[in-house]
Amino acid sequence: MFNYLEPPNAYYEFEKIYTAQQWAKKQRWIVDYLTEHAPDVIGFQEVFSIDSLKELVGEQGYDYFAVVDTPEVIDDFIYKRPVVAIASKYPIVEVAAVEHDSELANALGLNSEFTFSRKVLIATITLPHIGNTDCYVVHFKSKRPMINVDEHNKELTPEQNIIEILKANVAGGWGSTIQRGSEATLLMIQMIARREATQQPMLLMGDFNNELADGVLSHLLTSTLRFAPAFDAKTYLAKYCLNDSWDLFVKSQLSEDELFNGEAMTSDEISDSKSNSIFDLADENEVKNVNATKLMPLRAPTHYYGASSSVLDYILLSCEFDASYLGSFFEVIEYNTYDRHLINPEFERDDLSTDHGIVLVTLKLRS
């Protein structure tokens, strides 16, 4: 939501206050998106004005709305630490903040004060055909270094000042990585435990502030186990693990023959296979699967920083949404990243929108 805060309140600093006109434009942009795309369930990040958002989405047909936290307010009108929220056209029958396993956190070397940087929301929503589904909304710790220094310390020489900033960036950046990875790990443990207890389908969505392929978060897509009987592992892993909705979408675009005869390959698989001999002589940007019968779409970034781009926002799904799983209910037939405001912005329309692309997946009931 990129600082969704109703004036005359300020976000982070006392001068950061929307005018009435700016606030109206920000709300209009949200309404325009909801009108055009009409998602049934929405996960939000960076929410300051909870009541305002609840009213806004309620007017668009979202009768169910939930949060599990409130932002922090300092000096009466300056807000920080925004929260996540969820809105749904279908009934939310249970909502809670995810509580991590403190004993496990201690075993991982985290101190007793560890907590999620932003509370993780779990809402059980009664979806058509599939019934009660556990929907998790996250906003994992950003890559911003956790250690701050005075960047203009006049008591230090220019070189000493740079050295202090460098040390703070190295150590503080690693601290943020530890926090983000720990959040993902402890959340995944709780998701597995709840899945065992309820057998309900799972959906995890939000701003991960990291690419999934990075080792920091890759365990969210665990698909193999060491030291476990192969048959048992294969049988139960699918039930308790998550799938990237992009991968499920790509899979849905392949015919059964292409899927099982290896005649097509996703962009991620191509990247993972660069070390194979067939790709040894090919440039990374020129790699092509010589056996492919279909050119699969490239995944659009959800965030841009300078000249670089990355996918930071994800929707992960349990096996009930995987068409290749025998007991699945749905398949992912569309995957869209709404990014017009990032790659082709118009000031009058987009200047108060959001700094992330919006991921939207469409599910179809399997026949």
Tab-separated table of C-alpha atoms in Angstrom:
chain	number	residue	atom	x	y	z
A	1	MET	CA	0.000	0.000	0.000
A	2	PHE	CA	3.103	2.209	0.244
A	3	ASN	CA	2.348	4.286	3.332
A	4	TYR	CA	-1.433	4.066	3.449
A	5	LEU	CA	-2.084	6.745	6.064
A	6	GLU	CA	-5.025	9.103	6.177
A	7	PRO	CA	-4.192	12.805	6.752
A	8	PRO	CA	-3.587	14.745	8.894
A	9	ASN	CA	-1.396	11.965	10.299
A	10	ALA	CA	2.247	11.631	9.222
A	11	TYR	CA	4.235	8.534	8.288
A	12	TYR	CA	7.701	8.241	9.861
A	13	GLU	CA	8.472	12.001	9.876
A	14	PHE	CA	6.343	14.966	10.875
A	15	GLU	CA	6.323	16.569	7.401
A	16	LYS	CA	5.212	13.431	5.534
A	17	ILE	CA	1.495	14.101	5.380
A	18	TYR	CA	-0.776	13.664	2.379
A	19	THR	CA	-2.923	16.592	1.336
A	20	ALA	CA	-6.632	15.919	0.976
A	21	GLN	CA	-6.177	15.845	-2.799
A	22	GLN	CA	-3.263	13.423	-2.616
A	23	TRP	CA	-5.163	11.122	-0.291
A	24	ALA	CA	-8.176	11.102	-2.603
A	25	LYS	CA	-5.906	10.251	-5.538
A	26	LYS	CA	-4.250	7.401	-3.611
A	27	GLN	CA	-7.611	5.931	-2.694
A	28	ARG	CA	-8.904	6.336	-6.248
A	29	TRP	CA	-5.932	4.356	-7.579
A	30	ILE	CA	-6.777	1.466	-5.240
A	31	VAL	CA	-10.448	1.539	-6.212
A	32	ASP	CA	-9.542	1.589	-9.905
A	33	TYR	CA	-7.393	-1.518	-9.488
A	34	LEU	CA	-10.081	-3.374	-7.541
A	35	THR	CA	-12.714	-2.405	-10.091
A	36	GLU	CA	-10.606	-3.584	-13.022
A	37	HIS	CA	-9.285	-6.847	-11.568
A	38	ALA	CA	-11.826	-7.731	-8.846
A	39	PRO	CA	-9.747	-10.218	-6.807
A	40	ASP	CA	-11.698	-12.318	-4.305
A	41	VAL	CA	-9.040	-12.354	-1.588
A	42	ILE	CA	-6.403	-9.646	-1.076
A	43	GLY	CA	-3.358	-9.481	1.180
A	44	PHE	CA	-2.173	-5.965	2.055
A	45	GLN	CA	1.130	-4.630	3.378
A	46	GLU	CA	2.066	-1.205	4.750
A	47	VAL	CA	-1.311	-0.380	6.242
A	48	PHE	CA	-1.426	2.491	8.726
A	49	SER	CA	-5.069	3.584	8.508
A	50	ILE	CA	-6.922	0.366	9.263
A	51	ASP	CA	-10.458	1.739	9.554
A	52	SER	CA	-10.065	3.760	6.380
A	53	LEU	CA	-8.943	0.722	4.376
A	54	LYS	CA	-11.725	-1.419	5.818
A	55	GLU	CA	-14.283	1.164	4.742
A	56	LEU	CA	-12.725	1.610	1.317
A	57	VAL	CA	-12.687	-2.094	0.419
A	58	GLY	CA	-16.091	-2.608	2.040
A	59	GLU	CA	-17.542	-0.193	-0.485
A	60	GLN	CA	-16.063	-2.405	-3.230
A	61	GLY	CA	-17.815	-5.546	-2.016
A	62	TYR	CA	-15.288	-6.942	0.447
A	63	ASP	CA	-17.512	-7.697	3.411
A	64	TYR	CA	-14.770	-9.463	5.360
A	65	PHE	CA	-11.651	-7.680	6.581
A	66	ALA	CA	-9.103	-8.447	9.280
A	67	VAL	CA	-5.900	-7.249	10.901
A	68	VAL	CA	-4.005	-8.664	13.893
A	69	ASP	CA	-1.931	-5.658	14.902
A	70	THR	CA	-1.919	-1.877	15.064
A	71	PRO	CA	0.783	0.532	13.897
A	72	GLU	CA	2.920	2.372	16.397
A	73	VAL	CA	2.119	6.035	17.023
A	74	ILE	CA	4.603	8.546	18.369
A	75	ASP	CA	4.032	12.209	19.196
A	76	ASP	CA	0.286	11.730	18.758
A	77	PHE	CA	0.256	11.873	14.953
A	78	ILE	CA	3.469	10.322	13.594
A	79	TYR	CA	3.016	6.676	12.611
A	80	LYS	CA	5.545	3.924	12.087
A	81	ARG	CA	5.551	0.111	11.916
A	82	PRO	CA	2.619	-0.421	9.525
A	83	VAL	CA	0.710	-3.714	9.592
A	84	VAL	CA	-0.583	-6.331	7.183
A	85	ALA	CA	-4.278	-6.891	6.479
A	86	ILE	CA	-6.577	-9.171	4.504
A	87	ALA	CA	-9.861	-8.545	2.691
A	88	SER	CA	-12.182	-11.170	1.268
A	89	LYS	CA	-15.483	-11.538	-0.547
A	90	TYR	CA	-15.886	-14.875	1.205
A	91	PRO	CA	-16.404	-15.401	4.959
A	92	ILE	CA	-13.414	-15.162	7.274
A	93	VAL	CA	-14.264	-17.671	10.000
A	94	GLU	CA	-11.088	-17.392	12.079
A	95	VAL	CA	-8.241	-14.913	12.333
A	96	ALA	CA	-5.108	-14.777	14.489
A	97	ALA	CA	-1.501	-13.641	14.632
A	98	VAL	CA	0.976	-16.465	14.085
A	99	GLU	CA	2.919	-17.258	17.250
A	100	HIS	CA	6.351	-18.731	16.692
A	101	ASP	CA	7.832	-21.636	18.629
A	102	SER	CA	10.060	-19.906	21.199
A	103	GLU	CA	11.895	-23.128	22.122
A	104	LEU	CA	12.774	-23.720	18.486
A	105	ALA	CA	13.844	-20.107	18.105
A	106	ASN	CA	16.174	-20.560	21.059
A	107	ALA	CA	17.550	-23.775	19.539
A	108	LEU	CA	18.298	-21.813	16.364
A	109	GLY	CA	20.381	-19.341	18.373
A	110	LEU	CA	17.819	-16.538	18.471
A	111	ASN	CA	17.411	-14.663	21.722
A	112	SER	CA	14.312	-14.723	23.880
A	113	GLU	CA	13.260	-11.310	22.569
A	114	PHE	CA	12.920	-12.509	18.980
A	115	THR	CA	9.660	-11.625	17.263
A	116	PHE	CA	8.419	-11.183	13.716
A	117	SER	CA	9.336	-7.730	12.451
A	118	ARG	CA	5.668	-7.455	11.430
A	119	LYS	CA	3.046	-9.762	12.862
A	120	VAL	CA	2.028	-12.523	10.454
A	121	LEU	CA	-1.713	-12.791	9.867
A	122	ILE	CA	-3.534	-16.081	9.386
A	123	ALA	CA	-7.168	-15.936	8.292
A	124	THR	CA	-9.244	-19.033	7.657
A	125	ILE	CA	-11.515	-18.253	4.716
A	126	THR	CA	-14.365	-20.431	3.452
A	127	LEU	CA	-13.638	-20.611	-0.269
A	128	PRO	CA	-16.002	-22.129	-2.847
A	129	HIS	CA	-15.669	-25.886	-3.444
A	130	ILE	CA	-12.585	-26.274	-1.253
A	131	GLY	CA	-13.959	-24.994	2.057
A	132	ASN	CA	-11.930	-23.553	4.914
A	133	THR	CA	-8.507	-22.449	3.687
A	134	ASP	CA	-5.718	-20.971	5.811
A	135	CYS	CA	-4.532	-17.730	4.205
A	136	TYR	CA	-1.318	-16.211	5.552
A	137	VAL	CA	-0.240	-12.610	4.873
A	138	VAL	CA	3.375	-11.607	5.473
A	139	HIS	CA	5.737	-8.695	5.116
A	140	PHE	CA	9.147	-10.128	5.917
A	141	LYS	CA	12.017	-7.981	7.181
A	142	SER	CA	13.452	-5.701	4.532
A	143	LYS	CA	17.083	-5.683	3.398
A	144	ARG	CA	17.616	-2.321	5.040
A	145	PRO	CA	20.561	-2.704	7.463
A	146	MET	CA	19.540	-3.031	11.101
A	147	ILE	CA	22.475	-0.922	12.302
A	148	ASN	CA	22.404	2.844	11.794
A	149	VAL	CA	25.337	5.228	12.011
A	150	ASP	CA	25.744	8.963	11.754
A	151	GLU	CA	26.625	9.424	8.094
A	152	HIS	CA	27.991	12.914	8.700
A	153	ASN	CA	30.030	12.478	11.854
A	154	LYS	CA	32.259	15.553	11.939
A	155	GLU	CA	34.550	13.973	14.523
A	156	LEU	CA	35.756	11.435	11.954
A	157	THR	CA	37.878	11.875	8.877
A	158	PRO	CA	36.127	11.209	5.527
A	159	GLU	CA	37.862	7.819	5.334
A	160	GLN	CA	36.908	6.859	8.884
A	161	ASN	CA	33.327	7.908	8.191
A	162	ILE	CA	33.150	5.668	5.117
A	163	ILE	CA	34.660	2.770	7.081
A	164	GLU	CA	32.017	3.103	9.823
A	165	ILE	CA	29.230	3.217	7.236
A	166	LEU	CA	30.722	0.183	5.483
A	167	LYS	CA	30.886	-1.829	8.702
A	168	ALA	CA	27.327	-0.870	9.591
A	169	ASN	CA	26.098	-1.903	6.150
A	170	VAL	CA	27.889	-5.259	6.226
A	171	ALA	CA	26.846	-6.180	9.770
A	172	GLY	CA	23.425	-4.556	9.632
A	173	GLY	CA	22.606	-6.134	6.285
A	174	TRP	CA	23.480	-9.570	7.610
A	175	GLY	CA	21.356	-8.894	10.699
A	176	SER	CA	18.373	-8.164	8.455
A	177	THR	CA	19.056	-11.351	6.492
A	178	ILE	CA	19.108	-13.408	9.697
A	179	GLN	CA	15.828	-11.826	10.785
A	180	ARG	CA	14.139	-12.388	7.416
A	181	GLY	CA	15.299	-15.987	7.105
A	182	SER	CA	14.323	-16.750	10.690
A	183	GLU	CA	10.857	-15.299	10.145
A	184	ALA	CA	10.324	-17.507	7.095
A	185	THR	CA	11.638	-20.597	8.898
A	186	LEU	CA	9.568	-20.189	12.046
A	187	LEU	CA	6.472	-19.374	10.009
A	188	MET	CA	6.920	-22.467	7.853
A	189	ILE	CA	7.188	-24.635	10.968
A	190	GLN	CA	3.901	-23.235	12.274
A	191	MET	CA	2.230	-23.732	8.891
A	192	ILE	CA	3.286	-27.385	8.825
A	193	ALA	CA	2.020	-27.895	12.373
A	194	ARG	CA	-1.347	-26.328	11.594
A	195	ARG	CA	-1.632	-28.321	8.384
A	196	GLU	CA	-1.111	-31.511	10.373
A	197	ALA	CA	-3.743	-30.476	12.908
A	198	THR	CA	-6.443	-29.188	10.534
A	199	GLN	CA	-5.676	-30.726	7.111
A	200	GLN	CA	-6.808	-27.400	5.627
A	201	PRO	CA	-5.362	-26.029	2.362
A	202	MET	CA	-2.730	-23.290	2.706
A	203	LEU	CA	-2.026	-20.041	0.901
A	204	LEU	CA	0.900	-17.741	1.725
A	205	MET	CA	1.113	-14.298	0.151
A	206	GLY	CA	2.968	-11.078	0.674
A	207	ASP	CA	6.115	-9.035	0.280
A	208	PHE	CA	9.014	-11.403	0.991
A	209	ASN	CA	11.676	-8.688	0.525
A	210	ASN	CA	13.844	-11.381	-1.031
A	211	GLU	CA	13.848	-13.610	-4.067
A	212	LEU	CA	12.698	-17.150	-3.331
A	213	ALA	CA	15.610	-18.678	-5.214
A	214	ASP	CA	17.943	-17.100	-2.657
A	215	GLY	CA	19.000	-19.614	-0.013
A	216	VAL	CA	17.644	-17.335	2.698
A	217	LEU	CA	14.050	-18.211	1.757
A	218	SER	CA	14.406	-21.269	-0.468
A	219	HIS	CA	13.252	-23.593	2.329
A	220	LEU	CA	9.739	-22.224	1.824
A	221	LEU	CA	9.701	-24.446	-1.265
A	222	THR	CA	11.359	-27.508	0.274
A	223	SER	CA	10.806	-30.473	-2.044
A	224	THR	CA	13.377	-33.015	-0.875
A	225	LEU	CA	14.385	-34.566	2.440
A	226	ARG	CA	17.688	-36.037	3.527
A	227	PHE	CA	17.831	-39.307	5.430
A	228	ALA	CA	14.131	-40.098	4.929
A	229	PRO	CA	12.665	-43.151	3.161
A	230	ALA	CA	12.204	-42.076	-0.448
A	231	PHE	CA	8.675	-43.400	-0.837
A	232	ASP	CA	7.387	-41.861	2.390
A	233	ALA	CA	9.100	-38.549	1.663
A	234	LYS	CA	7.555	-38.303	-1.798
A	235	THR	CA	4.133	-39.249	-0.464
A	236	TYR	CA	3.987	-36.690	2.327
A	237	LEU	CA	6.181	-33.822	1.136
A	238	ALA	CA	3.608	-32.736	-1.412
A	239	LYS	CA	1.003	-32.539	1.326
A	240	TYR	CA	2.981	-30.341	3.689
A	241	CYS	CA	5.024	-28.172	1.330
A	242	LEU	CA	4.240	-25.097	-0.703
A	243	ASN	CA	4.429	-24.336	-4.415
A	244	ASP	CA	5.241	-21.070	-6.107
A	245	SER	CA	2.087	-20.080	-8.001
A	246	TRP	CA	4.271	-19.021	-10.933
A	247	ASP	CA	5.609	-22.561	-11.255
A	248	LEU	CA	2.072	-23.950	-11.085
A	249	PHE	CA	0.976	-21.525	-13.792
A	250	VAL	CA	3.861	-22.519	-16.059
A	251	LYS	CA	3.061	-26.160	-15.428
A	252	SER	CA	-0.563	-25.566	-16.405
A	253	GLN	CA	0.557	-24.207	-19.770
A	254	LEU	CA	2.316	-27.462	-20.680
A	255	SER	CA	0.621	-30.435	-22.169
A	256	GLU	CA	0.891	-33.733	-20.299
A	257	ASP	CA	3.405	-35.047	-22.845
A	258	GLU	CA	5.567	-31.929	-22.560
A	259	LEU	CA	5.405	-32.071	-18.776
A	260	PHE	CA	6.499	-35.689	-18.382
A	261	ASN	CA	8.778	-36.092	-21.428
A	262	GLY	CA	10.901	-33.069	-20.605
A	263	GLU	CA	10.160	-31.269	-23.860
A	264	ALA	CA	9.682	-27.898	-22.225
A	265	MET	CA	11.428	-26.060	-19.456
A	266	THR	CA	10.580	-23.052	-17.338
A	267	SER	CA	12.875	-20.051	-17.143
A	268	ASP	CA	13.769	-20.974	-13.553
A	269	GLU	CA	14.687	-24.511	-14.596
A	270	ILE	CA	16.845	-23.141	-17.389
A	271	SER	CA	18.670	-21.001	-14.862
A	272	ASP	CA	19.129	-23.970	-12.525
A	273	SER	CA	20.422	-26.144	-15.377
A	274	LYS	CA	23.166	-23.864	-16.643
A	275	SER	CA	25.808	-26.166	-15.251
A	276	ASN	CA	24.601	-29.062	-17.402
A	277	SER	CA	26.772	-29.826	-20.420
A	278	ILE	CA	24.076	-28.875	-22.908
A	279	PHE	CA	24.287	-25.284	-21.661
A	280	ASP	CA	28.022	-25.029	-21.042
A	281	LEU	CA	28.760	-23.027	-24.179
A	282	ALA	CA	25.723	-20.779	-24.011
A	283	ASP	CA	25.554	-17.273	-22.620
A	284	GLU	CA	23.104	-16.926	-19.723
A	285	ASN	CA	20.859	-14.617	-21.727
A	286	GLU	CA	20.940	-16.841	-24.794
A	287	VAL	CA	20.141	-20.171	-23.145
A	288	LYS	CA	17.374	-21.991	-24.963
A	289	ASN	CA	16.020	-25.441	-24.424
A	290	VAL	CA	16.721	-27.136	-27.725
A	291	ASN	CA	13.890	-29.622	-27.154
A	292	ALA	CA	11.281	-27.037	-26.166
A	293	THR	CA	8.055	-27.048	-28.125
A	294	LYS	CA	6.660	-24.000	-26.369
A	295	LEU	CA	8.173	-20.645	-25.488
A	296	MET	CA	7.154	-19.991	-21.900
A	297	PRO	CA	6.604	-16.434	-20.650
A	298	LEU	CA	9.217	-14.692	-18.549
A	299	ARG	CA	8.304	-13.732	-15.030
A	300	ALA	CA	7.869	-9.998	-14.554
A	301	PRO	CA	9.714	-8.313	-11.667
A	302	THR	CA	7.642	-6.861	-8.852
A	303	HIS	CA	10.206	-4.313	-7.699
A	304	TYR	CA	12.756	-2.003	-9.303
A	305	TYR	CA	15.716	-0.375	-7.605
A	306	GLY	CA	17.877	1.782	-9.834
A	307	ALA	CA	18.855	-0.313	-12.832
A	308	SER	CA	18.111	-3.623	-11.108
A	309	SER	CA	14.849	-5.500	-10.743
A	310	SER	CA	13.652	-8.500	-8.757
A	311	VAL	CA	10.637	-10.568	-7.779
A	312	LEU	CA	9.910	-9.823	-4.118
A	313	ASP	CA	6.175	-10.510	-3.972
A	314	TYR	CA	4.773	-14.023	-4.044
A	315	ILE	CA	1.713	-16.204	-3.689
A	316	LEU	CA	2.551	-19.735	-2.533
A	317	LEU	CA	-0.030	-22.508	-2.608
A	318	SER	CA	-0.468	-25.969	-1.121
A	319	CYS	CA	-1.026	-29.094	-3.209
A	320	GLU	CA	-4.794	-28.562	-3.461
A	321	PHE	CA	-3.985	-25.942	-6.111
A	322	ASP	CA	-1.451	-28.052	-8.013
A	323	ALA	CA	-3.062	-29.723	-11.045
A	324	SER	CA	-0.390	-32.462	-11.064
A	325	TYR	CA	-1.406	-33.556	-7.553
A	326	LEU	CA	-3.993	-36.326	-7.666
A	327	GLY	CA	-6.199	-34.831	-4.961
A	328	SER	CA	-6.123	-31.215	-6.116
A	329	PHE	CA	-9.246	-29.073	-6.467
A	330	PHE	CA	-7.934	-26.162	-8.516
A	331	GLU	CA	-5.270	-25.283	-11.049
A	332	VAL	CA	-3.553	-21.946	-11.646
A	333	ILE	CA	-4.674	-20.798	-15.092
A	334	GLU	CA	-3.453	-17.185	-14.975
A	335	TYR	CA	-0.590	-15.362	-13.319
A	336	ASN	CA	-0.403	-11.592	-13.715
A	337	THR	CA	1.897	-8.920	-12.356
A	338	TYR	CA	0.267	-5.495	-12.469
A	339	ASP	CA	3.198	-3.163	-13.077
A	340	ARG	CA	1.975	-0.407	-15.388
A	341	HIS	CA	2.608	2.152	-12.658
A	342	LEU	CA	6.240	0.991	-12.448
A	343	ILE	CA	7.269	0.553	-16.087
A	344	ASN	CA	4.976	3.049	-17.820
A	345	PRO	CA	3.744	5.469	-15.172
A	346	GLU	CA	1.550	8.466	-15.765
A	347	PHE	CA	1.998	11.119	-13.105
A	348	GLU	CA	-1.633	12.094	-12.808
A	349	ARG	CA	-2.685	8.467	-12.456
A	350	ASP	CA	0.193	6.730	-10.690
A	351	ASP	CA	2.277	9.113	-8.601
A	352	LEU	CA	0.555	8.034	-5.365
A	353	SER	CA	0.166	4.343	-6.125
A	354	THR	CA	2.692	1.799	-4.793
A	355	ASP	CA	6.350	0.962	-5.353
A	356	HIS	CA	5.661	-2.761	-5.917
A	357	GLY	CA	4.017	-4.740	-8.675
A	358	ILE	CA	0.817	-6.528	-7.670
A	359	VAL	CA	0.719	-10.296	-8.123
A	360	LEU	CA	-2.650	-11.793	-9.059
A	361	VAL	CA	-3.353	-15.471	-9.700
A	362	THR	CA	-6.537	-16.968	-11.117
A	363	LEU	CA	-7.677	-20.418	-10.044
A	364	LYS	CA	-9.952	-22.702	-12.010
A	365	LEU	CA	-11.861	-25.637	-10.581
A	366	ARG	CA	-10.571	-28.858	-12.092
A	367	SER	CA	-13.082	-30.816	-14.116
